[in-house]
Amino acid sequence: MYGKTSQILNKFWNTIIVGMIPLNIAVMFCSVMLLGCADTSEKKIKIGLSISSLRVERWPKDRDHFVAEAEKLGAEVIVQSADEDERKQNEQVENMITQGVDVLVVIPQDSVASAQIVKAAHAEGIKVIAYDRMIRESEPDLYISFDNERIGYMQAEYLIKHKPKGNYFLLGGDPGDNNAHLLRKGQLRALQNAIDNGDIKFVADQKHWAVKWDPLDALNKTEQVLTQTNNQIDAIVASNDGTAGGVIQALQGQKLDGKVLVSGQDADIAACQRIVKGTQTMTVYKPIEHIAKEAAQAAVALAKGETVQNADQTINNGTTDIPSILLTPFQVDKDNLDDVVIKDGFHTREKVYQTE
Ligand code: BGC
């Protein structure tokens, strides 16, 4: 940047000399140029983006869109993934604080352990955005996500509409992720009437969660429940597409894939292909580019000490009300895959309809 400025200055001097402009005018112009230099050499905003893990398909997309938008706004981003280790995440963020980040954007591995991040950042006057997942027991400056309770509602509502009676298995996400609890809340709300009427019955108690959203854990838990119930399951409310993959693999083992309804979330490519094939019933699409761009814009605003324009509501995180942006998710099945997911450019038609 400095090289470019001095090139401009040189050119300017040449023009002045060639044009034989009196020295006092030249000096005046030069001062103006130097003032200009002071502007362009202003310190770049440094954003720390701490990601719990990059394993699930969506997260590298979140990262890439976030970084692209932040850079477009003139900021620099330090990105680190904690590989699903909450202690590692806290250490990485401490390191980012030492490196002098102006603002932190955190996708927490654990909604409570990450409170430490908020406290450490605030002690240094650094603002924190909880990205997609809420941070509890602390006061993050902004929460940006999709409406997760609504996503849970959409998942169960779709299944109950297509299988109004029968045996249901509820498989939650990672219990350390606040979203898993919001999803469950929405799922239970959608199923409440059918539970009260006795139209549906839970085949296992409600304490089933896929630890760390692990598809293998989802597979094992589904196998156990299939064994316990002698395969008497009609619908499985899986909380995301990764775990739906594990569920469907367990169903395949019993030749029940395509017969038992299965929900999901994220519109992962494998899930879209399963929807086409008929082994997964539905998913929930969340435009990742949208959340990533909003978050990058908010991060830059907070770093500049500005208020975040779109934070038009508050969500209580168990400690206090957090200014929030909640984006809209979309229910997707085989009938609107094209119109929602493909039309939005999330996946190509070729890939979604690709047959093995
Ligand atoms: C996100 C989901 C994701 C899951 C596993 C949740 O917090 O909302 O989109 O599939 O984490 O990474």
mmCIF file of C-alpha atoms and ligand atoms in Angstrom:
data_model
loop_
_atom_site.group_PDB
_atom_site.id
_atom_site.type_symbol
_atom_site.label_atom_id
_atom_site.label_comp_id
_atom_site.label_asym_id
_atom_site.label_seq_id
_atom_site.Cartn_x
_atom_site.Cartn_y
_atom_site.Cartn_z
ATOM 1 C CA MET A 1 0.000 0.000 0.000
ATOM 2 C CA TYR A 2 2.860 2.360 0.901
ATOM 3 C CA GLY A 3 4.571 1.506 -2.427
ATOM 4 C CA LYS A 4 1.461 2.544 -4.315
ATOM 5 C CA THR A 5 1.221 5.815 -2.389
ATOM 6 C CA SER A 6 4.826 6.759 -3.109
ATOM 7 C CA GLN A 7 4.310 5.982 -6.806
ATOM 8 C CA ILE A 8 1.377 8.395 -6.809
ATOM 9 C CA LEU A 9 3.474 10.988 -4.984
ATOM 10 C CA ASN A 10 6.306 10.651 -7.513
ATOM 11 C CA LYS A 11 3.919 11.084 -10.388
ATOM 12 C CA PHE A 12 2.511 14.128 -8.653
ATOM 13 C CA TRP A 13 5.928 15.714 -8.142
ATOM 14 C CA ASN A 14 6.759 15.115 -11.792
ATOM 15 C CA THR A 15 3.587 16.834 -12.875
ATOM 16 C CA ILE A 16 4.340 19.782 -10.617
ATOM 17 C CA ILE A 17 7.909 20.146 -11.836
ATOM 18 C CA VAL A 18 7.033 19.672 -15.480
ATOM 19 C CA GLY A 19 4.251 22.191 -15.173
ATOM 20 C CA MET A 20 6.630 24.709 -13.438
ATOM 21 C CA ILE A 21 4.101 25.413 -10.710
ATOM 22 C CA PRO A 22 5.507 27.765 -8.050
ATOM 23 C CA LEU A 23 7.018 25.971 -5.067
ATOM 24 C CA ASN A 24 4.494 27.187 -2.476
ATOM 25 C CA ILE A 25 1.613 25.652 -4.453
ATOM 26 C CA ALA A 26 3.586 22.460 -4.862
ATOM 27 C CA VAL A 27 4.166 22.302 -1.098
ATOM 28 C CA MET A 28 0.462 22.848 -0.482
ATOM 29 C CA PHE A 29 -0.475 19.991 -2.828
ATOM 30 C CA CYS A 30 2.095 17.796 -1.250
ATOM 31 C CA SER A 31 0.682 18.366 2.227
ATOM 32 C CA VAL A 32 -2.747 17.443 0.973
ATOM 33 C CA MET A 33 -1.294 14.252 -0.473
ATOM 34 C CA LEU A 34 0.408 13.420 2.821
ATOM 35 C CA LEU A 35 -2.862 13.879 4.678
ATOM 36 C CA GLY A 36 -4.344 11.479 2.172
ATOM 37 C CA CYS A 37 -1.541 9.043 2.973
ATOM 38 C CA ALA A 38 -2.429 9.144 6.655
ATOM 39 C CA ASP A 39 -5.947 8.024 5.719
ATOM 40 C CA THR A 40 -4.937 5.086 3.567
ATOM 41 C CA SER A 41 -2.411 3.825 6.103
ATOM 42 C CA GLU A 42 -5.169 3.589 8.757
ATOM 43 C CA LYS A 43 -4.971 0.309 10.675
ATOM 44 C CA LYS A 44 -6.898 -2.544 9.049
ATOM 45 C CA ILE A 45 -9.688 -4.061 11.139
ATOM 46 C CA LYS A 46 -8.632 -7.489 12.373
ATOM 47 C CA ILE A 47 -11.408 -10.052 12.924
ATOM 48 C CA GLY A 48 -10.910 -13.364 14.735
ATOM 49 C CA LEU A 49 -13.196 -16.102 13.393
ATOM 50 C CA SER A 50 -13.222 -19.106 15.697
ATOM 51 C CA ILE A 51 -14.999 -22.160 14.271
ATOM 52 C CA SER A 52 -15.872 -25.159 16.430
ATOM 53 C CA SER A 53 -15.159 -27.578 13.598
ATOM 54 C CA LEU A 54 -15.093 -27.770 9.821
ATOM 55 C CA ARG A 55 -16.340 -31.370 9.616
ATOM 56 C CA VAL A 56 -19.948 -30.648 8.652
ATOM 57 C CA GLU A 57 -20.296 -29.562 5.020
ATOM 58 C CA ARG A 58 -21.779 -26.147 5.756
ATOM 59 C CA TRP A 59 -18.951 -24.710 7.892
ATOM 60 C CA PRO A 60 -16.281 -24.264 5.189
ATOM 61 C CA LYS A 61 -18.981 -22.377 3.243
ATOM 62 C CA ASP A 62 -19.672 -20.149 6.242
ATOM 63 C CA ARG A 63 -15.938 -19.490 6.529
ATOM 64 C CA ASP A 64 -15.404 -18.712 2.854
ATOM 65 C CA HIS A 65 -18.373 -16.357 2.505
ATOM 66 C CA PHE A 66 -17.488 -14.637 5.780
ATOM 67 C CA VAL A 67 -13.856 -14.052 4.813
ATOM 68 C CA ALA A 68 -14.791 -12.848 1.312
ATOM 69 C CA GLU A 69 -17.264 -10.301 2.677
ATOM 70 C CA ALA A 70 -14.958 -9.110 5.471
ATOM 71 C CA GLU A 71 -12.116 -8.620 3.000
ATOM 72 C CA LYS A 72 -14.427 -6.773 0.666
ATOM 73 C CA LEU A 73 -15.103 -4.411 3.552
ATOM 74 C CA GLY A 74 -11.359 -3.888 4.015
ATOM 75 C CA ALA A 75 -10.908 -6.123 7.061
ATOM 76 C CA GLU A 76 -8.481 -8.935 7.663
ATOM 77 C CA VAL A 77 -9.647 -12.261 9.179
ATOM 78 C CA ILE A 78 -7.737 -14.758 11.293
ATOM 79 C CA VAL A 79 -9.560 -18.120 11.067
ATOM 80 C CA GLN A 80 -9.103 -21.097 13.328
ATOM 81 C CA SER A 81 -10.981 -24.366 13.752
ATOM 82 C CA ALA A 82 -11.043 -26.086 17.140
ATOM 83 C CA ASP A 83 -11.731 -29.591 15.794
ATOM 84 C CA GLU A 84 -14.664 -30.069 18.188
ATOM 85 C CA ASP A 85 -12.538 -29.438 21.260
ATOM 86 C CA GLU A 86 -13.898 -26.715 23.539
ATOM 87 C CA ARG A 87 -10.601 -26.298 25.424
ATOM 88 C CA LYS A 88 -8.686 -25.932 22.189
ATOM 89 C CA GLN A 89 -11.213 -23.319 21.070
ATOM 90 C CA ASN A 90 -10.713 -21.265 24.241
ATOM 91 C CA GLU A 91 -6.918 -21.421 23.813
ATOM 92 C CA GLN A 92 -7.106 -20.448 20.149
ATOM 93 C CA VAL A 93 -9.244 -17.453 20.994
ATOM 94 C CA GLU A 94 -6.900 -16.346 23.770
ATOM 95 C CA ASN A 95 -4.191 -16.394 21.147
ATOM 96 C CA MET A 96 -6.299 -14.300 18.781
ATOM 97 C CA ILE A 97 -6.777 -11.766 21.579
ATOM 98 C CA THR A 98 -2.996 -11.618 22.024
ATOM 99 C CA GLN A 99 -2.665 -11.060 18.276
ATOM 100 C CA GLY A 100 -4.743 -7.914 18.682
ATOM 101 C CA VAL A 101 -8.082 -8.751 17.038
ATOM 102 C CA ASP A 102 -10.592 -5.910 17.095
ATOM 103 C CA VAL A 103 -13.655 -8.165 17.228
ATOM 104 C CA LEU A 104 -14.349 -11.880 17.647
ATOM 105 C CA VAL A 105 -16.841 -14.037 15.783
ATOM 106 C CA VAL A 106 -17.345 -17.364 17.514
ATOM 107 C CA ILE A 107 -19.133 -20.565 16.503
ATOM 108 C CA PRO A 108 -18.958 -22.177 19.924
ATOM 109 C CA GLN A 109 -18.284 -25.876 20.385
ATOM 110 C CA ASP A 110 -19.963 -25.723 23.770
ATOM 111 C CA SER A 111 -22.534 -23.108 24.658
ATOM 112 C CA VAL A 112 -21.363 -22.817 28.273
ATOM 113 C CA ALA A 113 -17.584 -23.392 28.057
ATOM 114 C CA SER A 114 -17.433 -20.583 25.485
ATOM 115 C CA ALA A 115 -18.635 -18.060 28.104
ATOM 116 C CA GLN A 116 -14.943 -17.900 29.020
ATOM 117 C CA ILE A 117 -14.228 -16.503 25.559
ATOM 118 C CA VAL A 118 -16.712 -13.674 25.996
ATOM 119 C CA LYS A 119 -15.320 -12.804 29.419
ATOM 120 C CA ALA A 120 -11.687 -12.822 28.254
ATOM 121 C CA ALA A 121 -12.540 -10.699 25.206
ATOM 122 C CA HIS A 122 -14.588 -8.194 27.182
ATOM 123 C CA ALA A 123 -11.735 -7.793 29.664
ATOM 124 C CA GLU A 124 -9.746 -6.433 26.696
ATOM 125 C CA GLY A 125 -12.618 -4.350 25.343
ATOM 126 C CA ILE A 126 -13.177 -6.709 22.398
ATOM 127 C CA LYS A 127 -16.735 -7.351 21.237
ATOM 128 C CA VAL A 128 -17.992 -10.878 20.544
ATOM 129 C CA ILE A 129 -20.518 -12.176 18.035
ATOM 130 C CA ALA A 130 -22.083 -15.596 18.704
ATOM 131 C CA TYR A 131 -22.353 -16.984 15.176
ATOM 132 C CA ASP A 132 -25.182 -19.456 14.521
ATOM 133 C CA ARG A 133 -24.937 -20.883 18.065
ATOM 134 C CA MET A 134 -25.746 -18.989 21.246
ATOM 135 C CA ILE A 135 -23.140 -18.513 23.969
ATOM 136 C CA ARG A 136 -24.669 -18.823 27.436
ATOM 137 C CA GLU A 137 -23.665 -17.671 30.947
ATOM 138 C CA SER A 138 -22.147 -14.473 29.579
ATOM 139 C CA GLU A 139 -23.160 -11.461 27.539
ATOM 140 C CA PRO A 140 -22.120 -11.739 23.885
ATOM 141 C CA ASP A 141 -22.641 -8.468 22.011
ATOM 142 C CA LEU A 142 -24.628 -10.007 19.165
ATOM 143 C CA TYR A 143 -26.238 -13.316 18.248
ATOM 144 C CA ILE A 144 -26.804 -14.108 14.617
ATOM 145 C CA SER A 145 -28.475 -17.323 13.536
ATOM 146 C CA PHE A 146 -31.457 -18.869 11.838
ATOM 147 C CA ASP A 147 -34.605 -19.397 13.871
ATOM 148 C CA ASN A 148 -33.644 -22.780 15.294
ATOM 149 C CA GLU A 149 -36.860 -23.427 17.175
ATOM 150 C CA ARG A 150 -38.651 -22.900 13.908
ATOM 151 C CA ILE A 151 -36.315 -25.340 12.155
ATOM 152 C CA GLY A 152 -37.163 -27.990 14.754
ATOM 153 C CA TYR A 153 -40.847 -27.238 14.267
ATOM 154 C CA MET A 154 -40.487 -27.565 10.474
ATOM 155 C CA GLN A 155 -38.748 -30.934 10.782
ATOM 156 C CA ALA A 156 -41.357 -32.557 13.004
ATOM 157 C CA GLU A 157 -44.304 -30.784 11.387
ATOM 158 C CA TYR A 158 -43.364 -32.223 7.999
ATOM 159 C CA LEU A 159 -43.120 -35.748 9.342
ATOM 160 C CA ILE A 160 -46.376 -35.600 11.311
ATOM 161 C CA LYS A 161 -48.186 -34.278 8.259
ATOM 162 C CA HIS A 162 -47.034 -37.287 6.249
ATOM 163 C CA LYS A 163 -47.228 -39.837 9.055
ATOM 164 C CA PRO A 164 -49.948 -38.623 11.444
ATOM 165 C CA LYS A 165 -49.948 -41.821 13.475
ATOM 166 C CA GLY A 166 -47.232 -44.189 14.568
ATOM 167 C CA ASN A 167 -44.012 -44.682 16.460
ATOM 168 C CA TYR A 168 -41.597 -41.765 16.515
ATOM 169 C CA PHE A 169 -37.926 -41.641 17.436
ATOM 170 C CA LEU A 170 -36.503 -38.245 18.346
ATOM 171 C CA LEU A 171 -32.748 -37.954 17.823
ATOM 172 C CA GLY A 172 -31.321 -34.635 18.980
ATOM 173 C CA GLY A 173 -28.042 -32.958 18.029
ATOM 174 C CA ASP A 174 -25.076 -32.360 20.315
ATOM 175 C CA PRO A 175 -26.293 -31.581 23.852
ATOM 176 C CA GLY A 176 -23.505 -29.006 24.282
ATOM 177 C CA ASP A 177 -24.906 -27.004 21.357
ATOM 178 C CA ASN A 178 -27.709 -24.665 22.361
ATOM 179 C CA ASN A 179 -29.274 -25.200 18.937
ATOM 180 C CA ALA A 180 -29.897 -28.869 19.721
ATOM 181 C CA HIS A 181 -32.177 -27.788 22.579
ATOM 182 C CA LEU A 182 -33.981 -25.148 20.532
ATOM 183 C CA LEU A 183 -34.593 -27.714 17.791
ATOM 184 C CA ARG A 184 -35.998 -30.190 20.284
ATOM 185 C CA LYS A 185 -38.288 -27.509 21.693
ATOM 186 C CA GLY A 186 -39.673 -26.796 18.228
ATOM 187 C CA GLN A 187 -39.993 -30.505 17.438
ATOM 188 C CA LEU A 188 -41.979 -31.193 20.599
ATOM 189 C CA ARG A 189 -44.225 -28.220 19.917
ATOM 190 C CA ALA A 190 -45.078 -29.597 16.458
ATOM 191 C CA LEU A 191 -45.808 -33.047 17.856
ATOM 192 C CA GLN A 192 -47.668 -32.000 21.009
ATOM 193 C CA ASN A 193 -51.216 -32.466 19.712
ATOM 194 C CA ALA A 194 -50.464 -35.878 18.281
ATOM 195 C CA ILE A 195 -48.828 -36.883 21.553
ATOM 196 C CA ASP A 196 -51.833 -35.655 23.545
ATOM 197 C CA ASN A 197 -54.259 -37.518 21.246
ATOM 198 C CA GLY A 198 -52.223 -40.658 21.516
ATOM 199 C CA ASP A 199 -51.734 -40.656 17.734
ATOM 200 C CA ILE A 200 -48.002 -40.938 18.062
ATOM 201 C CA LYS A 201 -45.804 -42.607 20.618
ATOM 202 C CA PHE A 202 -42.110 -42.101 21.323
ATOM 203 C CA VAL A 203 -40.282 -45.385 20.978
ATOM 204 C CA ALA A 204 -37.419 -44.303 23.165
ATOM 205 C CA ASP A 205 -37.313 -41.687 25.864
ATOM 206 C CA GLN A 206 -36.477 -38.193 24.759
ATOM 207 C CA LYS A 207 -32.905 -38.223 25.994
ATOM 208 C CA HIS A 208 -31.402 -39.341 22.724
ATOM 209 C CA TRP A 209 -28.790 -36.937 21.398
ATOM 210 C CA ALA A 210 -26.093 -37.520 18.805
ATOM 211 C CA VAL A 211 -22.983 -36.441 20.692
ATOM 212 C CA LYS A 212 -20.974 -33.843 18.709
ATOM 213 C CA TRP A 213 -23.522 -34.281 15.924
ATOM 214 C CA ASP A 214 -21.593 -37.421 15.015
ATOM 215 C CA PRO A 215 -23.203 -39.520 12.235
ATOM 216 C CA LEU A 216 -21.635 -42.638 13.713
ATOM 217 C CA ASP A 217 -23.259 -41.972 17.078
ATOM 218 C CA ALA A 218 -26.549 -41.434 15.226
ATOM 219 C CA LEU A 219 -26.088 -44.766 13.460
ATOM 220 C CA ASN A 220 -25.352 -46.628 16.713
ATOM 221 C CA LYS A 221 -28.260 -45.076 18.578
ATOM 222 C CA THR A 222 -30.681 -45.815 15.762
ATOM 223 C CA GLU A 223 -29.487 -49.422 15.574
ATOM 224 C CA GLN A 224 -30.066 -49.796 19.318
ATOM 225 C CA VAL A 225 -33.565 -48.379 19.095
ATOM 226 C CA LEU A 226 -34.405 -50.559 16.079
ATOM 227 C CA THR A 227 -33.313 -53.616 18.034
ATOM 228 C CA GLN A 228 -35.205 -52.582 21.176
ATOM 229 C CA THR A 229 -38.420 -52.002 19.253
ATOM 230 C CA ASN A 230 -38.137 -54.890 16.865
ATOM 231 C CA ASN A 231 -37.983 -52.423 13.968
ATOM 232 C CA GLN A 232 -41.327 -50.873 14.893
ATOM 233 C CA ILE A 233 -40.475 -47.296 13.937
ATOM 234 C CA ASP A 234 -42.426 -45.098 11.520
ATOM 235 C CA ALA A 235 -40.587 -41.786 11.652
ATOM 236 C CA ILE A 236 -37.243 -40.479 12.896
ATOM 237 C CA VAL A 237 -36.811 -36.809 13.666
ATOM 238 C CA ALA A 238 -33.099 -36.357 12.955
ATOM 239 C CA SER A 239 -31.840 -32.869 13.736
ATOM 240 C CA ASN A 240 -29.391 -32.345 10.871
ATOM 241 C CA ASP A 241 -28.381 -34.003 7.607
ATOM 242 C CA GLY A 242 -25.161 -35.485 8.947
ATOM 243 C CA THR A 243 -26.992 -37.424 11.650
ATOM 244 C CA ALA A 244 -29.801 -38.241 9.188
ATOM 245 C CA GLY A 245 -27.077 -39.959 7.140
ATOM 246 C CA GLY A 246 -26.219 -42.185 10.126
ATOM 247 C CA VAL A 247 -29.904 -42.883 10.781
ATOM 248 C CA ILE A 248 -30.502 -43.898 7.163
ATOM 249 C CA GLN A 249 -27.493 -46.190 7.186
ATOM 250 C CA ALA A 250 -28.946 -47.978 10.229
ATOM 251 C CA LEU A 251 -32.309 -48.230 8.436
ATOM 252 C CA GLN A 252 -30.574 -49.660 5.357
ATOM 253 C CA GLY A 253 -29.195 -52.443 7.546
ATOM 254 C CA GLN A 254 -32.804 -53.499 8.204
ATOM 255 C CA LYS A 255 -34.023 -52.737 4.665
ATOM 256 C CA LEU A 256 -36.176 -49.985 6.090
ATOM 257 C CA ASP A 257 -34.630 -47.061 4.193
ATOM 258 C CA GLY A 258 -37.263 -45.230 2.211
ATOM 259 C CA LYS A 259 -39.988 -46.751 4.428
ATOM 260 C CA VAL A 260 -39.311 -44.816 7.613
ATOM 261 C CA LEU A 261 -39.612 -41.025 7.363
ATOM 262 C CA VAL A 262 -36.445 -39.103 8.251
ATOM 263 C CA SER A 263 -35.949 -35.360 8.653
ATOM 264 C CA GLY A 264 -32.765 -33.304 8.410
ATOM 265 C CA GLN A 265 -31.281 -29.838 8.169
ATOM 266 C CA ASP A 266 -28.590 -28.035 6.127
ATOM 267 C CA ALA A 267 -29.337 -29.212 2.571
ATOM 268 C CA ASP A 268 -25.997 -31.037 2.453
ATOM 269 C CA ILE A 269 -25.359 -32.435 -1.011
ATOM 270 C CA ALA A 270 -25.664 -36.050 0.228
ATOM 271 C CA ALA A 271 -29.011 -35.227 1.859
ATOM 272 C CA CYS A 272 -30.349 -33.598 -1.318
ATOM 273 C CA GLN A 273 -29.342 -36.714 -3.243
ATOM 274 C CA ARG A 274 -31.069 -38.916 -0.655
ATOM 275 C CA ILE A 275 -34.216 -36.817 -0.983
ATOM 276 C CA VAL A 276 -34.143 -37.430 -4.744
ATOM 277 C CA LYS A 277 -33.622 -41.146 -4.100
ATOM 278 C CA GLY A 278 -36.404 -41.222 -1.512
ATOM 279 C CA THR A 279 -34.397 -42.379 1.509
ATOM 280 C CA GLN A 280 -34.534 -39.000 3.300
ATOM 281 C CA THR A 281 -37.890 -37.269 3.528
ATOM 282 C CA MET A 282 -36.998 -33.624 3.989
ATOM 283 C CA THR A 283 -34.313 -31.136 4.974
ATOM 284 C CA VAL A 284 -34.225 -27.501 6.017
ATOM 285 C CA TYR A 285 -32.291 -25.113 3.801
ATOM 286 C CA LYS A 286 -30.466 -22.175 5.353
ATOM 287 C CA PRO A 287 -28.814 -19.691 2.973
ATOM 288 C CA ILE A 288 -25.280 -19.739 4.348
ATOM 289 C CA GLU A 289 -24.099 -16.857 2.206
ATOM 290 C CA HIS A 290 -26.718 -14.672 3.859
ATOM 291 C CA ILE A 291 -25.732 -15.373 7.469
ATOM 292 C CA ALA A 292 -22.011 -15.142 6.676
ATOM 293 C CA LYS A 293 -22.359 -11.769 4.957
ATOM 294 C CA GLU A 294 -24.573 -10.342 7.701
ATOM 295 C CA ALA A 295 -22.083 -11.506 10.308
ATOM 296 C CA ALA A 296 -19.103 -10.006 8.483
ATOM 297 C CA GLN A 297 -20.904 -6.677 8.128
ATOM 298 C CA ALA A 298 -21.871 -6.748 11.800
ATOM 299 C CA ALA A 299 -18.292 -7.594 12.836
ATOM 300 C CA VAL A 300 -16.922 -4.612 10.921
ATOM 301 C CA ALA A 301 -19.590 -2.336 12.393
ATOM 302 C CA LEU A 302 -18.828 -3.481 15.956
ATOM 303 C CA ALA A 303 -15.084 -3.072 15.395
ATOM 304 C CA LYS A 304 -15.730 0.523 14.330
ATOM 305 C CA GLY A 305 -17.872 1.123 17.415
ATOM 306 C CA GLU A 306 -21.018 1.428 15.298
ATOM 307 C CA THR A 307 -24.380 -0.172 16.061
ATOM 308 C CA VAL A 308 -25.487 -3.189 14.056
ATOM 309 C CA GLN A 309 -28.314 -2.117 11.788
ATOM 310 C CA ASN A 310 -30.233 -5.392 11.452
ATOM 311 C CA ALA A 311 -30.207 -6.480 15.093
ATOM 312 C CA ASP A 312 -33.905 -5.796 15.439
ATOM 313 C CA GLN A 313 -34.738 -8.203 18.268
ATOM 314 C CA THR A 314 -33.330 -9.698 21.437
ATOM 315 C CA ILE A 315 -33.019 -13.334 22.464
ATOM 316 C CA ASN A 316 -32.515 -14.347 26.062
ATOM 317 C CA ASN A 317 -29.468 -16.583 26.500
ATOM 318 C CA GLY A 318 -30.352 -17.624 30.050
ATOM 319 C CA THR A 319 -28.382 -14.708 31.472
ATOM 320 C CA THR A 320 -29.690 -11.653 29.684
ATOM 321 C CA ASP A 321 -31.272 -10.370 26.466
ATOM 322 C CA ILE A 322 -28.810 -10.441 23.578
ATOM 323 C CA PRO A 323 -29.293 -8.201 20.495
ATOM 324 C CA SER A 324 -30.038 -10.659 17.724
ATOM 325 C CA ILE A 325 -30.494 -11.226 14.019
ATOM 326 C CA LEU A 326 -32.587 -14.308 13.166
ATOM 327 C CA LEU A 327 -32.764 -15.368 9.535
ATOM 328 C CA THR A 328 -35.441 -17.426 7.826
ATOM 329 C CA PRO A 329 -35.005 -21.161 7.141
ATOM 330 C CA PHE A 330 -36.853 -23.037 4.368
ATOM 331 C CA GLN A 331 -38.546 -26.434 4.502
ATOM 332 C CA VAL A 332 -37.396 -28.582 1.567
ATOM 333 C CA ASP A 333 -38.640 -31.855 0.088
ATOM 334 C CA LYS A 334 -38.379 -33.488 -3.335
ATOM 335 C CA ASP A 335 -41.050 -31.157 -4.742
ATOM 336 C CA ASN A 336 -39.277 -27.860 -4.035
ATOM 337 C CA LEU A 337 -35.594 -28.884 -4.076
ATOM 338 C CA ASP A 338 -35.151 -27.237 -7.463
ATOM 339 C CA ASP A 339 -36.996 -24.064 -6.584
ATOM 340 C CA VAL A 340 -35.300 -23.496 -3.258
ATOM 341 C CA VAL A 341 -31.868 -25.098 -3.113
ATOM 342 C CA ILE A 342 -30.824 -25.268 -6.751
ATOM 343 C CA LYS A 343 -32.308 -21.940 -7.785
ATOM 344 C CA ASP A 344 -30.398 -20.267 -4.954
ATOM 345 C CA GLY A 345 -27.149 -21.648 -6.415
ATOM 346 C CA PHE A 346 -26.430 -23.753 -3.304
ATOM 347 C CA HIS A 347 -25.893 -26.906 -5.391
ATOM 348 C CA THR A 348 -25.968 -27.574 -9.102
ATOM 349 C CA ARG A 349 -28.817 -29.556 -10.621
ATOM 350 C CA GLU A 350 -26.293 -32.060 -12.046
ATOM 351 C CA LYS A 351 -24.900 -32.876 -8.616
ATOM 352 C CA VAL A 352 -28.264 -33.132 -6.868
ATOM 353 C CA TYR A 353 -29.695 -35.474 -9.494
ATOM 354 C CA GLN A 354 -26.483 -37.367 -10.076
ATOM 355 C CA THR A 355 -27.085 -41.122 -9.899
ATOM 356 C CA GLU A 356 -24.267 -43.257 -8.542
HETATM 357 C C1 BGC B 1 -26.008 -25.948 13.120
HETATM 358 C C2 BGC B 1 -26.301 -26.956 12.032
HETATM 359 C C3 BGC B 1 -25.179 -27.980 11.944
HETATM 360 C C4 BGC B 1 -24.833 -28.529 13.312
HETATM 361 C C5 BGC B 1 -23.631 -29.447 13.259
HETATM 362 C C6 BGC B 1 -25.706 -26.645 14.418
HETATM 363 O O1 BGC B 1 -25.424 -25.749 15.421
HETATM 364 O O2 BGC B 1 -27.082 -25.049 13.264
HETATM 365 O O3 BGC B 1 -26.453 -26.288 10.810
HETATM 366 O O4 BGC B 1 -25.544 -29.034 11.118
HETATM 367 O O5 BGC B 1 -24.587 -27.498 14.212
HETATM 368 O O6 BGC B 1 -22.488 -28.790 12.897
#
